[in-house]
Amino acid sequence: MVTDTGNFLHFHVNDIPHLSAILLFGLQQMLVCFSALLVTPYLLSNMLCAGAETIAISTIDCCHFCNDWNCNNSTNYIWLEVYCNSPLGTVLVRLIRLAILHGPSFAFLPALHTFEEMYPCTPDTDTSLWKEKMQLISGSLFLAVLIMPIMGVTGLVGKISKHIGPITIVPMLVLLCIGTVPDIEEKVSLHWISIIEILLLIIFVVLLEDVEVPIPGYSFSKKQFFTTKMRIFSQFPYLLGICLAWFLCWLLTVTNIEPVGGPARTDRNESTFVFHSTPWIQVQYPMQFGFPQFSFPLVIAFTASTVAVMIERICAQISQQGSPPSSSINRAFVVEGVGSMLAALMGCGTGVTTYSENIAIMQVTKVTSRITMQCAGLLLILIGVFSKAAAFLAMIPEAIIGGVLAAGMSMICGVAFANLQTVDLRLSRNLTIVGLSIVLGCTIPVHFEKHGVHTGHKTMDDVLGTLLKMRMLVGGLIAFCLDVMARGATRKQRGLEGRLEREDVAVGRDGFAFSSWANQTILKIPSITRLPVVPSEKKIRRVEEMRAKGVDKNVLEDKF
């Protein structure tokens, strides 16, 4: 049995750190994804054409605005991205046993742009119809994301995933990074504080990774003080980087070195206005904007985005769990589909997906504990309800977030190429497929962004235009089709058999294995194991036999 992989981890997926460590890891994950949660509502607020209410939203850099429900209904959905899209999906994702964080998917933005083209904002637009437009988006999105739980329940996605390997995943992740370059440039160019943030992260992650810092503590059981050493720079780089850069911005503000209204000031008029005008408590609920409506072209556009999200979703190697079993992938799509359906009913405007930025942090911190992600989800629920806390975090200058995004996407790009270590790169077949899919994944969307699609049928133009503008979808499909059809390489040379197999993972480190209580309950009704979302009876019994023999007694020692 292989009890540990070659890469050292501070905490594996099933490990439970001390409460203080859980809170710090969860807070770090929350801060990294927080800005991305509010990009979509910022764009959606302008697409709804709500007149003066839209202006009130869009004047705030980080899209953090929440006024009294009776005064400004349209701004209320801004908090749904914090309240619904990320945390509830993250808590639900416990069912698939992975350490991941859910949030609004940028893959749905092309579909929203289709909506914007269908209902453009003009001087003659009736601004009182924003609720009807919100209902149209919610209903169309709800129908589109139904494909995710259907694919999961039927087991189709689990069968397809067996043919998706590194040659498909690498181009998709690279194209994801390429697609975020304009957003990174926009945020980083705001202020030089973003460069400071990037340098801090480089220092913490690269230069101070192995430095152990003595941390004092107190033992209530022994009633004495003690000192323990921690690698705080490698385990909390983003938390430390954000706090230090934010503190520097505060110093620039109080000394007036940063001009009034500057992007690095912590007392910008918009931020302070948001903080003072935001209510302390605010609870959202489904269909608060009315019963969902439907539009066929919009449903098709959202369906295309859903397909892109589904392709993006099939990757779990960061958690060092090898190739995920088919039942786990099926459950993942069911849970993610339910989360997207809930997001649609809440009026979030997009479905959910796994946040690659948060997965990349695991590679840096060497912490893949599932409970830390659940803590981040619960923290996001709390600040979604206690919206004053979210308004406070909204005061983080956007330039700092740009530095965090740059560092995070850099790690994702590096992780993407790391997947090629199981691929035989001596074969020109593999090199050609990877290179061609990346180049065409960039070229084809750029072409259709400039020239559009003209088939003579508007609905078809909208559908094809949405599909062909998605870099990840175009590049991923090209790589997948070529990898499946082209001969000249075995499954091992394609990287499909070089990954860690499920039998080689100790039960104590297997993030996909159910608890003993859940396995015993399932075995009482053996017919349940025939469902695609449940492991086979044979696999469940093997896991329980391994537990009975004490195979999983390789729990890491307490580190805090």
Coordinates of C-alpha atoms in Angstrom, one line a residue:
M1 CA 0.0 0.0 0.0
V2 CA 1.1 3.5 -0.8
T3 CA 0.4 5.6 2.3
D4 CA 2.0 8.9 1.0
T5 CA 2.7 10.3 -2.4
G6 CA 5.9 11.8 -3.4
N7 CA 4.7 15.3 -2.7
F8 CA 4.7 16.3 1.0
L9 CA 1.4 17.6 2.4
H10 CA 0.9 19.3 5.7
F11 CA -2.7 18.1 5.9
H12 CA -4.3 15.5 3.7
V13 CA -7.9 15.7 2.6
N14 CA -9.3 13.8 5.6
D15 CA -7.1 15.4 8.2
I16 CA -8.6 17.8 10.7
P17 CA -6.3 20.5 12.0
H18 CA -6.9 22.4 15.2
L19 CA -9.8 24.9 15.3
S20 CA -7.5 27.9 15.1
A21 CA -5.7 26.5 12.0
I22 CA -9.1 25.6 10.4
L23 CA -10.3 29.2 10.8
L24 CA -7.1 30.7 9.4
F25 CA -7.0 28.3 6.4
G26 CA -10.7 29.0 5.8
L27 CA -10.2 32.8 6.1
Q28 CA -7.4 32.6 3.6
Q29 CA -9.4 30.7 1.1
M30 CA -12.3 33.1 1.5
L31 CA -10.2 36.2 0.9
V32 CA -8.7 34.7 -2.3
C33 CA -12.1 34.0 -3.8
F34 CA -14.0 37.0 -2.4
S35 CA -13.3 39.4 -5.2
A36 CA -14.2 36.9 -7.9
L37 CA -17.5 36.3 -6.3
L38 CA -18.6 39.9 -7.1
V39 CA -17.4 40.3 -10.7
T40 CA -20.5 38.7 -12.1
P41 CA -23.1 40.8 -10.2
Y42 CA -21.2 43.9 -11.1
L43 CA -21.6 43.1 -14.8
L44 CA -25.1 41.8 -14.4
S45 CA -26.2 45.0 -12.6
N46 CA -25.4 47.0 -15.8
M47 CA -27.1 44.5 -18.1
L48 CA -30.4 44.8 -16.2
C49 CA -30.8 48.4 -17.2
A50 CA -32.1 49.5 -13.8
G51 CA -31.4 53.2 -14.4
A52 CA -30.2 55.1 -11.4
E53 CA -30.2 52.0 -9.3
T54 CA -27.6 50.4 -11.7
I55 CA -25.5 53.6 -11.4
A56 CA -25.5 53.2 -7.7
I57 CA -24.2 49.6 -8.1
S58 CA -21.6 50.2 -10.8
T59 CA -20.0 53.1 -9.1
I60 CA -18.6 50.7 -6.5
D61 CA -15.3 49.2 -7.6
C62 CA -15.7 45.8 -6.0
C63 CA -19.4 45.6 -6.6
H64 CA -20.1 45.6 -2.8
F65 CA -23.4 47.4 -2.4
C66 CA -26.4 46.5 -0.4
N67 CA -29.0 49.0 0.6
D68 CA -32.2 48.7 2.5
W69 CA -34.6 46.3 0.7
N70 CA -37.4 48.9 0.8
C71 CA -35.2 51.6 -0.7
N72 CA -33.3 49.7 -3.5
N73 CA -34.5 46.3 -4.5
S74 CA -32.2 45.9 -7.5
T75 CA -29.0 46.1 -5.5
N76 CA -30.1 43.4 -3.1
Y77 CA -29.1 40.5 -5.4
I78 CA -25.5 41.6 -5.3
W79 CA -25.0 39.7 -2.1
L80 CA -26.4 36.5 -3.6
E81 CA -23.0 35.7 -5.1
V82 CA -21.5 35.6 -1.6
Y83 CA -24.6 34.1 0.1
C84 CA -25.5 31.4 -2.5
N85 CA -23.1 30.7 -5.3
S86 CA -20.0 29.9 -3.3
P87 CA -20.8 28.8 0.3
L88 CA -23.9 26.7 -0.2
G89 CA -22.4 24.8 -3.0
T90 CA -19.2 24.3 -1.0
V91 CA -21.2 22.9 2.0
L92 CA -23.2 20.7 -0.4
V93 CA -20.0 19.5 -2.0
R94 CA -19.2 17.5 1.2
L95 CA -21.3 14.8 -0.5
I96 CA -18.6 14.3 -3.1
R97 CA -15.8 14.3 -0.5
L98 CA -13.5 16.8 -2.2
A99 CA -11.7 19.8 -0.8
I100 CA -13.0 22.4 -3.3
L101 CA -14.7 25.8 -3.2
H102 CA -17.6 26.7 -5.4
G103 CA -18.3 30.1 -6.9
P104 CA -19.9 31.9 -9.9
S105 CA -18.5 30.6 -13.1
F106 CA -17.1 33.1 -15.6
A107 CA -18.0 30.5 -18.3
F108 CA -21.6 31.9 -18.1
L109 CA -20.5 35.4 -19.1
P110 CA -20.8 34.8 -22.8
A111 CA -24.4 33.8 -22.2
L112 CA -25.0 37.0 -20.3
H113 CA -23.5 38.9 -23.2
T114 CA -26.0 37.2 -25.4
F115 CA -28.8 38.5 -23.1
E116 CA -27.2 42.0 -23.3
E117 CA -27.4 41.8 -27.1
M118 CA -31.0 40.7 -26.9
Y119 CA -32.0 43.4 -24.5
P120 CA -29.5 46.3 -24.9
C121 CA -29.6 49.3 -22.6
T122 CA -30.6 52.4 -24.6
P123 CA -31.9 55.9 -23.6
D124 CA -35.4 54.6 -24.4
T125 CA -35.1 51.5 -22.2
D126 CA -37.8 51.2 -19.5
T127 CA -35.8 50.9 -16.3
S128 CA -38.8 49.6 -14.4
L129 CA -38.6 46.2 -16.2
W130 CA -35.4 45.1 -14.5
K131 CA -37.2 42.5 -12.4
E132 CA -38.8 40.9 -15.5
K133 CA -35.3 40.6 -17.1
M134 CA -34.0 39.0 -13.9
Q135 CA -36.8 36.5 -14.1
L136 CA -35.8 35.7 -17.7
I137 CA -32.2 35.1 -16.7
S138 CA -33.2 32.9 -13.7
G139 CA -35.6 30.7 -15.6
S140 CA -33.4 30.2 -18.7
L141 CA -30.4 29.4 -16.5
F142 CA -32.4 27.0 -14.4
L143 CA -33.4 25.0 -17.5
A144 CA -29.9 25.0 -18.9
V145 CA -28.1 23.7 -15.8
L146 CA -30.6 20.7 -15.5
I147 CA -28.2 18.9 -17.8
M148 CA -25.6 18.6 -15.0
P149 CA -27.6 16.5 -12.5
I150 CA -29.1 14.5 -15.4
M151 CA -25.6 13.6 -16.7
G152 CA -24.6 12.7 -13.2
V153 CA -27.6 10.6 -12.3
T154 CA -27.5 8.6 -15.5
G155 CA -23.7 8.1 -15.1
L156 CA -22.9 9.4 -18.6
V157 CA -20.3 11.9 -17.3
G158 CA -18.5 9.2 -15.4
K159 CA -18.1 7.1 -18.6
I160 CA -16.9 10.1 -20.6
S161 CA -14.4 11.2 -18.0
K162 CA -12.5 7.9 -18.4
H163 CA -11.3 9.2 -21.8
I164 CA -10.4 12.7 -20.5
G165 CA -6.7 12.8 -19.6
P166 CA -3.9 15.3 -19.2
I167 CA -3.7 16.0 -22.9
T168 CA -7.2 17.5 -22.7
I169 CA -6.9 19.0 -19.2
V170 CA -3.6 20.9 -19.8
P171 CA -4.8 23.0 -22.8
M172 CA -8.0 23.8 -20.9
L173 CA -6.2 25.1 -17.8
V174 CA -3.7 27.0 -19.9
L175 CA -6.5 28.6 -21.9
L176 CA -8.2 29.5 -18.6
C177 CA -5.1 31.4 -17.5
I178 CA -4.8 33.1 -20.9
G179 CA -8.5 34.2 -20.7
T180 CA -7.8 35.9 -17.3
V181 CA -4.9 38.0 -18.6
P182 CA -7.0 41.0 -19.6
D183 CA -8.7 41.0 -16.1
I184 CA -5.3 40.7 -14.4
E185 CA -3.8 43.5 -16.5
E186 CA -6.8 45.7 -15.7
K187 CA -6.5 45.2 -11.9
V188 CA -2.7 45.2 -11.7
S189 CA -2.4 48.5 -13.7
L190 CA -4.6 50.3 -11.2
H191 CA -1.7 50.9 -8.7
W192 CA 1.8 49.8 -7.9
I193 CA 0.5 48.2 -4.7
S194 CA -0.4 45.2 -6.8
I195 CA 3.3 44.7 -7.6
I196 CA 4.0 44.8 -3.9
E197 CA 1.4 42.1 -3.3
I198 CA 3.0 39.9 -6.1
L199 CA 6.5 40.4 -4.6
L200 CA 5.2 39.5 -1.1
L201 CA 3.7 36.3 -2.4
I202 CA 6.9 35.4 -4.3
I203 CA 8.9 36.0 -1.1
F204 CA 6.6 33.9 1.0
V205 CA 6.1 31.0 -1.4
V206 CA 9.5 30.8 -3.0
L207 CA 12.1 32.2 -0.7
L208 CA 10.6 31.6 2.8
E209 CA 8.7 28.4 2.1
D210 CA 10.8 26.2 4.5
V211 CA 11.3 28.9 7.2
E212 CA 9.8 27.8 10.5
V213 CA 8.6 30.6 12.8
P214 CA 8.3 30.0 16.6
I215 CA 4.7 30.6 17.7
P216 CA 3.8 30.9 21.4
G217 CA 0.8 29.2 22.8
Y218 CA -0.8 28.1 26.0
S219 CA -1.9 24.5 27.0
F220 CA -5.0 24.5 29.2
S221 CA -4.5 20.8 30.0
K222 CA -0.9 21.3 31.1
K223 CA -1.5 24.8 32.4
Q224 CA 1.7 26.1 30.9
F225 CA 2.9 28.2 27.9
F226 CA 4.7 26.5 25.1
T227 CA 6.3 27.3 21.8
T228 CA 5.8 25.5 18.5
K229 CA 7.3 26.1 15.1
M230 CA 5.1 26.7 12.0
R231 CA 5.8 27.3 8.4
I232 CA 3.4 30.3 8.4
F233 CA 4.9 31.8 5.2
S234 CA 4.2 28.6 3.1
Q235 CA 0.8 27.8 4.8
F236 CA -0.7 31.4 5.0
P237 CA 1.0 33.3 2.1
Y238 CA -2.2 34.9 0.7
L239 CA -3.6 35.8 4.1
L240 CA -0.3 37.4 5.2
G241 CA 0.2 39.1 1.8
I242 CA -3.3 40.6 1.7
C243 CA -3.1 41.8 5.3
L244 CA 0.4 43.4 4.8
A245 CA -0.6 45.1 1.5
W246 CA -3.8 46.3 3.0
F247 CA -2.0 47.7 6.0
L248 CA 0.4 49.5 3.6
C249 CA -2.6 51.0 1.8
W250 CA -3.9 52.2 5.2
L251 CA -0.5 53.9 5.9
L252 CA -0.7 55.6 2.4
T253 CA -4.2 56.8 3.3
V254 CA -3.6 58.3 6.8
T255 CA -0.4 60.0 5.6
N256 CA -2.1 61.3 2.4
I257 CA 0.7 60.0 0.3
E258 CA -2.0 58.4 -1.9
P259 CA -4.1 61.2 -3.4
V260 CA -7.8 61.5 -2.4
G261 CA -9.8 59.1 -4.5
G262 CA -6.7 57.1 -5.4
P263 CA -7.2 53.4 -6.1
A264 CA -5.0 52.4 -3.1
R265 CA -6.9 54.4 -0.5
T266 CA -8.9 52.6 2.1
D267 CA -11.4 55.4 2.6
R268 CA -12.6 55.9 -0.9
N269 CA -16.0 57.5 -1.0
E270 CA -17.7 54.5 -2.6
S271 CA -16.2 52.0 -0.1
T272 CA -17.1 54.1 3.0
F273 CA -20.6 54.8 1.6
V274 CA -21.2 51.1 1.1
F275 CA -20.0 50.3 4.6
H276 CA -22.2 52.8 6.3
S277 CA -25.3 52.2 4.2
T278 CA -25.2 48.4 4.3
P279 CA -27.6 46.8 6.8
W280 CA -26.2 44.5 9.5
I281 CA -28.3 41.5 8.6
Q282 CA -29.9 40.5 5.3
V283 CA -31.3 37.1 4.3
Q284 CA -32.0 36.1 0.7
Y285 CA -34.5 33.5 -0.5
P286 CA -35.4 31.8 -3.9
M287 CA -37.6 33.6 -6.4
Q288 CA -37.5 36.8 -4.6
F289 CA -37.7 38.7 -7.9
G290 CA -40.7 36.8 -9.1
F291 CA -41.5 33.5 -10.9
P292 CA -38.8 32.6 -13.4
Q293 CA -39.5 33.2 -17.1
F294 CA -37.8 31.5 -20.2
S295 CA -36.2 32.5 -23.5
F296 CA -35.2 29.8 -26.0
P297 CA -32.1 31.6 -27.4
L298 CA -31.0 32.4 -23.8
V299 CA -31.5 28.8 -22.7
I300 CA -29.3 27.6 -25.6
A301 CA -26.7 30.1 -24.7
F302 CA -26.7 29.1 -21.0
T303 CA -26.6 25.4 -22.1
A304 CA -23.4 26.1 -24.1
S305 CA -21.9 27.7 -21.1
T306 CA -22.9 24.7 -18.9
V307 CA -21.1 22.4 -21.3
A308 CA -18.0 24.4 -20.9
V309 CA -18.3 24.2 -17.1
M310 CA -18.8 20.5 -17.2
I311 CA -15.6 20.0 -19.2
E312 CA -13.8 22.3 -16.8
R313 CA -15.1 20.4 -13.8
I314 CA -13.4 17.1 -14.5
C315 CA -10.1 17.6 -12.6
A316 CA -9.3 16.6 -9.1
Q317 CA -5.6 15.7 -9.2
I318 CA -4.5 18.6 -7.0
S319 CA -5.9 16.9 -4.0
Q320 CA -3.4 14.1 -4.6
Q321 CA -6.2 11.6 -4.9
G322 CA -5.3 10.2 -8.2
S323 CA -8.0 9.6 -10.8
P324 CA -11.4 10.1 -9.2
P325 CA -13.8 7.1 -9.4
S326 CA -16.8 7.4 -11.7
S327 CA -19.3 7.4 -8.8
S328 CA -17.6 10.5 -7.3
I329 CA -17.6 12.3 -10.6
N330 CA -21.3 11.5 -11.1
R331 CA -22.0 12.8 -7.6
A332 CA -20.0 15.9 -8.3
F333 CA -22.2 16.8 -11.3
V334 CA -25.4 16.1 -9.3
V335 CA -24.3 18.3 -6.4
E336 CA -22.9 21.1 -8.7
G337 CA -26.1 21.0 -10.8
V338 CA -28.3 21.4 -7.6
G339 CA -26.1 24.3 -6.6
S340 CA -26.4 25.9 -10.0
M341 CA -30.2 25.4 -9.9
L342 CA -30.4 27.0 -6.5
A343 CA -28.2 29.9 -7.7
A344 CA -30.6 30.4 -10.7
L345 CA -33.6 30.5 -8.4
M346 CA -31.9 33.0 -6.1
G347 CA -31.2 35.3 -9.0
C348 CA -27.4 35.0 -9.1
G349 CA -27.2 35.1 -12.9
T350 CA -24.7 32.3 -13.3
G351 CA -24.2 28.7 -12.3
V352 CA -21.4 27.5 -10.0
T353 CA -18.1 25.9 -10.7
T354 CA -15.0 24.9 -8.8
Y355 CA -12.7 27.8 -8.2
S356 CA -9.3 27.1 -9.7
E357 CA -7.6 29.9 -7.6
N358 CA -8.5 28.1 -4.4
I359 CA -7.3 24.8 -5.8
A360 CA -4.0 26.4 -6.7
I361 CA -3.5 27.6 -3.2
M362 CA -3.4 24.0 -2.0
Q363 CA -0.4 23.4 -4.2
V364 CA 1.3 26.4 -2.4
T365 CA 0.2 25.7 1.2
K366 CA 0.3 21.9 1.0
V367 CA -3.0 21.9 2.8
T368 CA -5.8 19.9 1.1
S369 CA -8.0 19.3 4.2
R370 CA -11.7 19.2 3.3
I371 CA -12.8 20.9 6.5
T372 CA -10.9 24.1 5.7
M373 CA -12.9 24.6 2.5
Q374 CA -16.1 23.9 4.5
C375 CA -15.0 26.5 6.9
A376 CA -14.5 29.0 4.1
G377 CA -18.0 28.2 2.8
L378 CA -19.5 28.8 6.3
L379 CA -17.6 32.1 6.6
L380 CA -19.0 33.2 3.3
I381 CA -22.5 32.3 4.4
L382 CA -22.0 34.4 7.6
I383 CA -20.8 37.4 5.8
G384 CA -23.6 37.0 3.3
V385 CA -26.1 37.2 6.1
F386 CA -24.2 39.7 8.2
S387 CA -23.6 41.9 5.2
K388 CA -21.8 44.6 7.2
A389 CA -18.8 42.2 7.4
A390 CA -18.8 41.8 3.6
A391 CA -18.9 45.5 3.2
F392 CA -15.8 45.8 5.3
L393 CA -14.0 43.3 3.2
A394 CA -15.1 45.3 0.1
M395 CA -12.8 48.0 1.3
I396 CA -9.8 46.0 0.2
P397 CA -8.3 47.9 -2.7
E398 CA -8.9 46.2 -6.1
A399 CA -5.2 46.5 -7.0
I400 CA -4.4 44.1 -4.1
I401 CA -6.9 41.6 -5.5
G402 CA -5.2 42.0 -8.9
G403 CA -1.9 40.9 -7.4
V404 CA -3.5 37.9 -5.7
L405 CA -5.2 37.0 -8.9
A406 CA -1.9 37.2 -10.9
A407 CA -0.1 35.0 -8.4
G408 CA -3.0 32.5 -8.2
M409 CA -3.4 32.1 -12.0
S410 CA 0.4 31.7 -12.3
M411 CA 0.2 28.7 -10.0
I412 CA -2.7 27.3 -12.0
C413 CA -0.6 27.6 -15.2
G414 CA 2.3 25.8 -13.5
V415 CA 0.0 23.1 -12.2
A416 CA -1.4 22.7 -15.7
F417 CA 2.0 21.8 -17.1
A418 CA 2.7 19.5 -14.1
N419 CA -0.1 17.3 -15.4
L420 CA 2.1 16.5 -18.4
Q421 CA 4.5 14.5 -16.2
T422 CA 2.5 11.3 -16.9
V423 CA 2.4 12.0 -20.7
D424 CA 5.0 10.6 -23.0
L425 CA 6.3 13.9 -24.5
R426 CA 8.6 12.0 -26.8
L427 CA 5.7 11.4 -29.1
S428 CA 5.1 14.1 -31.7
R429 CA 1.4 13.1 -31.6
N430 CA 1.0 14.3 -28.0
L431 CA 3.0 17.4 -28.5
T432 CA 1.1 18.4 -31.6
I433 CA -2.3 17.9 -29.9
V434 CA -1.4 20.0 -26.9
G435 CA 0.1 22.8 -28.9
L436 CA -2.5 22.8 -31.6
S437 CA -5.4 22.9 -29.1
I438 CA -3.9 25.8 -27.2
V439 CA -3.2 27.9 -30.4
L440 CA -6.6 27.2 -32.0
G441 CA -8.3 27.7 -28.6
C442 CA -6.9 31.2 -28.7
T443 CA -7.3 31.9 -32.4
I444 CA -10.8 30.7 -33.1
P445 CA -12.5 32.7 -30.3
V446 CA -10.6 35.9 -31.3
H447 CA -11.7 35.5 -34.9
F448 CA -15.4 35.2 -34.0
E449 CA -15.2 38.0 -31.5
K450 CA -14.1 40.2 -34.3
H451 CA -16.3 39.0 -37.1
G452 CA -19.2 37.1 -35.4
V453 CA -21.2 34.2 -36.9
H454 CA -23.5 34.9 -39.8
T455 CA -25.7 31.9 -40.8
G456 CA -28.8 33.9 -41.6
H457 CA -30.6 32.6 -38.5
K458 CA -30.3 34.8 -35.4
T459 CA -30.8 32.0 -32.9
M460 CA -28.2 29.9 -34.6
D461 CA -25.9 32.9 -34.7
D462 CA -26.3 33.4 -30.9
V463 CA -25.7 29.7 -30.1
L464 CA -22.6 29.3 -32.3
G465 CA -21.3 32.7 -31.4
T466 CA -21.5 31.7 -27.7
L467 CA -19.8 28.4 -28.2
L468 CA -17.0 29.5 -30.5
K469 CA -16.0 32.4 -28.2
M470 CA -15.2 30.1 -25.3
R471 CA -11.5 29.4 -25.3
M472 CA -11.7 26.5 -22.8
L473 CA -14.5 24.9 -24.7
V474 CA -12.9 25.2 -28.1
G475 CA -9.5 24.2 -27.0
G476 CA -10.8 21.4 -24.8
L477 CA -13.0 19.9 -27.5
I478 CA -10.1 20.0 -30.0
A479 CA -7.8 18.3 -27.6
F480 CA -10.3 15.7 -26.6
C481 CA -11.4 14.8 -30.1
L482 CA -7.8 14.5 -31.4
D483 CA -6.6 12.6 -28.3
V484 CA -9.4 10.0 -28.7
M485 CA -9.3 9.7 -32.5
A486 CA -5.6 9.9 -33.2
R487 CA -3.6 6.6 -33.1
G488 CA 0.0 6.1 -32.3
A489 CA -0.1 6.1 -28.4
T490 CA -1.2 3.7 -25.7
R491 CA -3.4 4.8 -22.8
K492 CA -0.3 4.9 -20.6
Q493 CA 1.5 7.2 -23.1
R494 CA -1.5 9.4 -23.2
G495 CA -1.3 9.8 -19.4
L496 CA -4.5 7.9 -18.7
E497 CA -2.8 5.1 -16.7
G498 CA 0.2 6.8 -15.2
R499 CA -1.8 8.5 -12.5
L500 CA -2.2 7.2 -9.0
E501 CA -4.8 4.4 -9.0
R502 CA -7.5 4.2 -6.4
E503 CA -6.2 0.9 -5.0
D504 CA -2.9 2.6 -4.2
V505 CA -4.3 5.2 -1.9
A506 CA -4.5 4.4 1.8
V507 CA -8.0 4.5 3.2
G508 CA -7.1 7.2 5.7
R509 CA -5.9 9.4 2.8
D510 CA -8.6 8.5 0.3
G511 CA -10.8 11.6 0.1
F512 CA -13.4 9.7 -2.0
A513 CA -14.1 6.9 0.5
F514 CA -17.3 7.2 2.5
S515 CA -17.3 7.0 6.3
S516 CA -17.8 3.6 8.0
W517 CA -21.3 4.6 9.1
A518 CA -22.3 5.6 5.5
N519 CA -20.9 2.4 4.0
Q520 CA -22.6 0.2 6.6
T521 CA -25.9 2.0 5.9
I522 CA -25.5 1.5 2.1
L523 CA -24.7 -2.2 2.5
K524 CA -28.0 -2.7 4.3
I525 CA -29.7 -1.9 1.0
P526 CA -27.4 -3.4 -1.6
S527 CA -29.6 -2.3 -4.5
I528 CA -28.5 1.3 -3.9
T529 CA -25.0 0.4 -5.1
R530 CA -26.4 0.0 -8.6
L531 CA -26.9 3.7 -8.8
P532 CA -24.2 5.6 -10.8
V533 CA -23.7 8.0 -7.9
V534 CA -22.9 5.3 -5.4
P535 CA -19.7 3.2 -5.3
S536 CA -20.1 -0.5 -6.1
E537 CA -20.8 -3.0 -3.4
K538 CA -17.4 -4.6 -4.1
K539 CA -15.5 -1.3 -3.6
I540 CA -17.4 -0.5 -0.4
R541 CA -16.7 -3.9 1.1
R542 CA -13.0 -3.6 0.2
V543 CA -12.8 -0.3 1.9
E544 CA -14.4 -1.7 5.1
E545 CA -12.0 -4.7 5.0
M546 CA -9.0 -2.4 4.8
R547 CA -10.3 -0.3 7.7
A548 CA -10.9 -3.5 9.8
K549 CA -7.3 -4.5 9.2
G550 CA -6.1 -1.1 10.4
V551 CA -4.6 0.0 7.1
D552 CA -5.7 3.6 7.6
K553 CA -3.8 4.2 10.8
N554 CA -1.5 6.6 9.1
V555 CA -2.9 9.7 10.5
L556 CA -0.6 12.6 10.6
E557 CA 0.7 13.9 13.9
D558 CA -0.8 17.0 15.3
K559 CA 0.9 20.0 13.9
F560 CA -0.6 22.8 16.0

